[in-house]
Amino acid sequence: MSSGIKLWQNLRKLRLKKNLSQVDLANALSVDRAYIRNIENGLMNPTLSTLEKIAIALGISSSKFLK
């Protein structure tokens, strides 16, 4: 499995584990919900900076996205 696919799947899984909607996560990051949706659907590749912000919002280390 490619690291990109794993990232998208893990982001969704971790977000749901924290009981956050895409809107909740988008609001925490001050981005549009469509941005989160596009990342989770593999339509966008977030920057490392954005991944770090997402990790902080989810209360995890950024390395968990690829595990």
Backbone as JSON, one array per atom type, in Angstrom:
{
  "sequence": "MSSGIKLWQNLRKLRLKKNLSQVDLANALSVDRAYIRNIENGLMNPTLSTLEKIAIALGISSSKFLK",
  "N": [[0.85, -1.17, 0.0], [0.56, 2.21, -0.83], [2.22, 5.04, 0.67], [0.75, 7.37, 0.55], [-1.96, 6.54, 0.31], [-2.22, 5.18, 2.72], [-1.87, 7.3, 4.48], [-4.22, 8.86, 3.99], [-6.22, 7.05, 4.76], [-5.55, 6.61, 7.44], [-5.78, 9.18, 8.52], [-8.54, 9.65, 8.37], [-9.44, 7.5, 10.01], [-8.21, 8.13, 12.49], [-9.34, 10.63, 12.98], [-12.05, 9.97, 13.26], [-11.86, 8.29, 15.47], [-11.36, 10.13, 17.45], [-13.8, 11.21, 17.6], [-14.46, 13.36, 15.91], [-15.89, 15.42, 13.47], [-15.51, 16.11, 9.94], [-15.96, 18.8, 9.68], [-15.49, 19.71, 12.3], [-12.71, 19.22, 12.53], [-11.78, 20.79, 10.42], [-12.55, 23.33, 11.32], [-10.9, 23.55, 13.57], [-8.48, 23.82, 12.33], [-8.79, 26.07, 10.88], [-9.61, 25.94, 8.2], [-11.41, 25.13, 5.17], [-14.06, 22.71, 5.15], [-14.08, 21.16, 2.87], [-11.43, 20.96, 2.18], [-10.36, 19.16, 4.08], [-11.92, 16.94, 3.43], [-11.02, 16.5, 0.8], [-8.35, 15.78, 1.26], [-8.73, 13.4, 2.73], [-9.92, 11.88, 0.76], [-7.93, 11.52, -0.99], [-7.47, 13.44, -2.92], [-5.99, 15.64, -2.56], [-2.7, 16.51, -1.51], [-1.47, 17.08, 1.56], [0.76, 19.56, 2.94], [3.81, 19.12, 4.81], [3.78, 20.83, 6.95], [1.03, 21.28, 7.26], [0.23, 18.67, 7.9], [1.43, 18.43, 10.38], [-0.04, 20.34, 11.82], [-2.56, 19.15, 11.71], [-2.04, 16.81, 13.16], [-1.5, 17.92, 15.69], [-4.03, 19.03, 16.23], [-5.45, 16.66, 16.45], [-4.24, 15.59, 18.61], [-2.05, 13.84, 18.48], [1.07, 12.23, 17.47], [2.73, 13.2, 14.48], [3.82, 11.06, 13.11], [2.1, 8.95, 13.4], [0.33, 8.96, 11.31], [1.36, 7.42, 9.27], [1.55, 4.86, 10.18]],
  "CA": [[0.0, 0.0, 0.0], [1.39, 3.42, -0.89], [2.17, 5.87, 1.88], [-0.33, 8.33, 0.37], [-3.23, 5.88, 0.65], [-2.19, 4.91, 4.15], [-2.07, 8.6, 5.14], [-5.63, 9.22, 3.9], [-7.01, 6.12, 5.58], [-5.25, 6.85, 8.85], [-6.34, 10.47, 8.92], [-9.98, 9.43, 8.62], [-9.59, 6.61, 11.17], [-7.83, 8.86, 13.7], [-10.34, 11.68, 13.19], [-13.26, 9.33, 13.78], [-11.54, 7.79, 16.8], [-11.47, 11.29, 18.34], [-15.19, 11.66, 17.47], [-14.48, 14.65, 15.24], [-16.37, 15.45, 12.08], [-14.62, 16.87, 9.06], [-16.19, 20.21, 10.01], [-14.78, 19.98, 13.55], [-11.28, 19.28, 12.25], [-11.56, 21.96, 9.57], [-12.64, 24.51, 12.18], [-9.7, 23.58, 14.42], [-7.35, 24.2, 11.49], [-9.19, 27.29, 10.16], [-9.68, 25.64, 6.77], [-12.72, 24.7, 4.72], [-14.29, 21.27, 5.29], [-13.74, 20.52, 1.6], [-9.99, 20.69, 2.22], [-10.2, 17.9, 4.83], [-12.53, 15.9, 2.59], [-10.13, 16.23, -0.32], [-7.19, 15.04, 1.78], [-9.18, 12.05, 3.07], [-10.27, 11.18, -0.47], [-6.74, 11.41, -1.83], [-7.48, 14.42, -4.0], [-4.98, 16.66, -2.23], [-1.6, 16.08, -0.66], [-1.15, 18.17, 2.47], [2.17, 19.82, 3.2], [4.27, 18.63, 6.12], [3.3, 21.8, 7.94], [-0.39, 20.99, 7.47], [0.15, 17.4, 8.62], [1.78, 18.71, 11.77], [-1.2, 21.03, 12.41], [-3.61, 18.14, 11.87], [-1.61, 15.96, 14.27], [-1.71, 18.68, 16.92], [-5.48, 19.11, 16.44], [-5.93, 15.34, 16.87], [-3.53, 15.19, 19.83], [-1.2, 12.69, 18.19], [2.3, 12.57, 16.77], [2.52, 13.12, 13.03], [4.27, 9.76, 12.6], [0.96, 8.0, 13.45], [-0.37, 8.95, 10.03], [1.93, 6.41, 8.37], [1.63, 3.54, 10.84]],
  "C": [[0.9, 1.24, 0.0], [1.21, 4.25, 0.37], [1.06, 6.91, 1.77], [-1.68, 7.75, 0.76], [-3.31, 5.63, 2.14], [-2.46, 6.21, 4.94], [-3.55, 8.95, 5.14], [-6.49, 8.35, 4.8], [-6.79, 6.39, 7.06], [-5.81, 8.17, 9.34], [-7.82, 10.29, 9.25], [-10.19, 8.59, 9.87], [-9.29, 7.36, 12.47], [-8.83, 9.97, 14.02], [-11.6, 11.1, 13.8], [-13.05, 8.79, 15.19], [-11.66, 8.9, 17.85], [-12.88, 11.88, 18.31], [-15.29, 13.07, 16.9], [-15.05, 14.49, 13.84], [-15.33, 16.17, 11.24], [-14.76, 18.35, 9.36], [-15.44, 20.58, 11.28], [-13.28, 20.15, 13.3], [-10.96, 20.51, 11.4], [-11.59, 23.24, 10.4], [-11.4, 24.65, 13.07], [-8.48, 24.07, 13.64], [-7.6, 25.51, 10.74], [-9.1, 27.09, 8.64], [-11.11, 25.22, 6.44], [-12.85, 23.18, 4.87], [-13.89, 20.53, 4.02], [-12.25, 20.17, 1.55], [-9.72, 19.37, 2.93], [-10.76, 16.75, 4.01], [-11.61, 15.52, 1.44], [-8.87, 15.48, 0.1], [-7.6, 13.59, 2.04], [-9.53, 11.23, 1.83], [-9.1, 11.07, -1.44], [-6.67, 12.39, -2.98], [-6.46, 15.53, -3.78], [-3.91, 16.02, -1.36], [-1.23, 17.24, 0.26], [0.36, 18.35, 2.62], [2.54, 19.23, 4.56], [3.79, 19.55, 7.23], [1.83, 21.54, 8.28], [-0.56, 19.68, 8.23], [0.46, 17.6, 10.1], [0.61, 19.41, 12.49], [-2.34, 20.05, 12.64], [-3.28, 17.24, 13.06], [-1.85, 16.65, 15.61], [-3.2, 18.76, 17.24], [-6.06, 17.78, 16.91], [-5.25, 14.84, 18.14], [-2.67, 13.96, 19.65], [0.13, 13.17, 17.61], [2.06, 12.39, 15.28], [2.95, 11.78, 12.44], [3.14, 8.72, 12.61], [0.21, 7.93, 12.13], [0.11, 7.82, 9.12], [2.03, 5.04, 8.99], [0.42, 2.71, 10.5]]
}
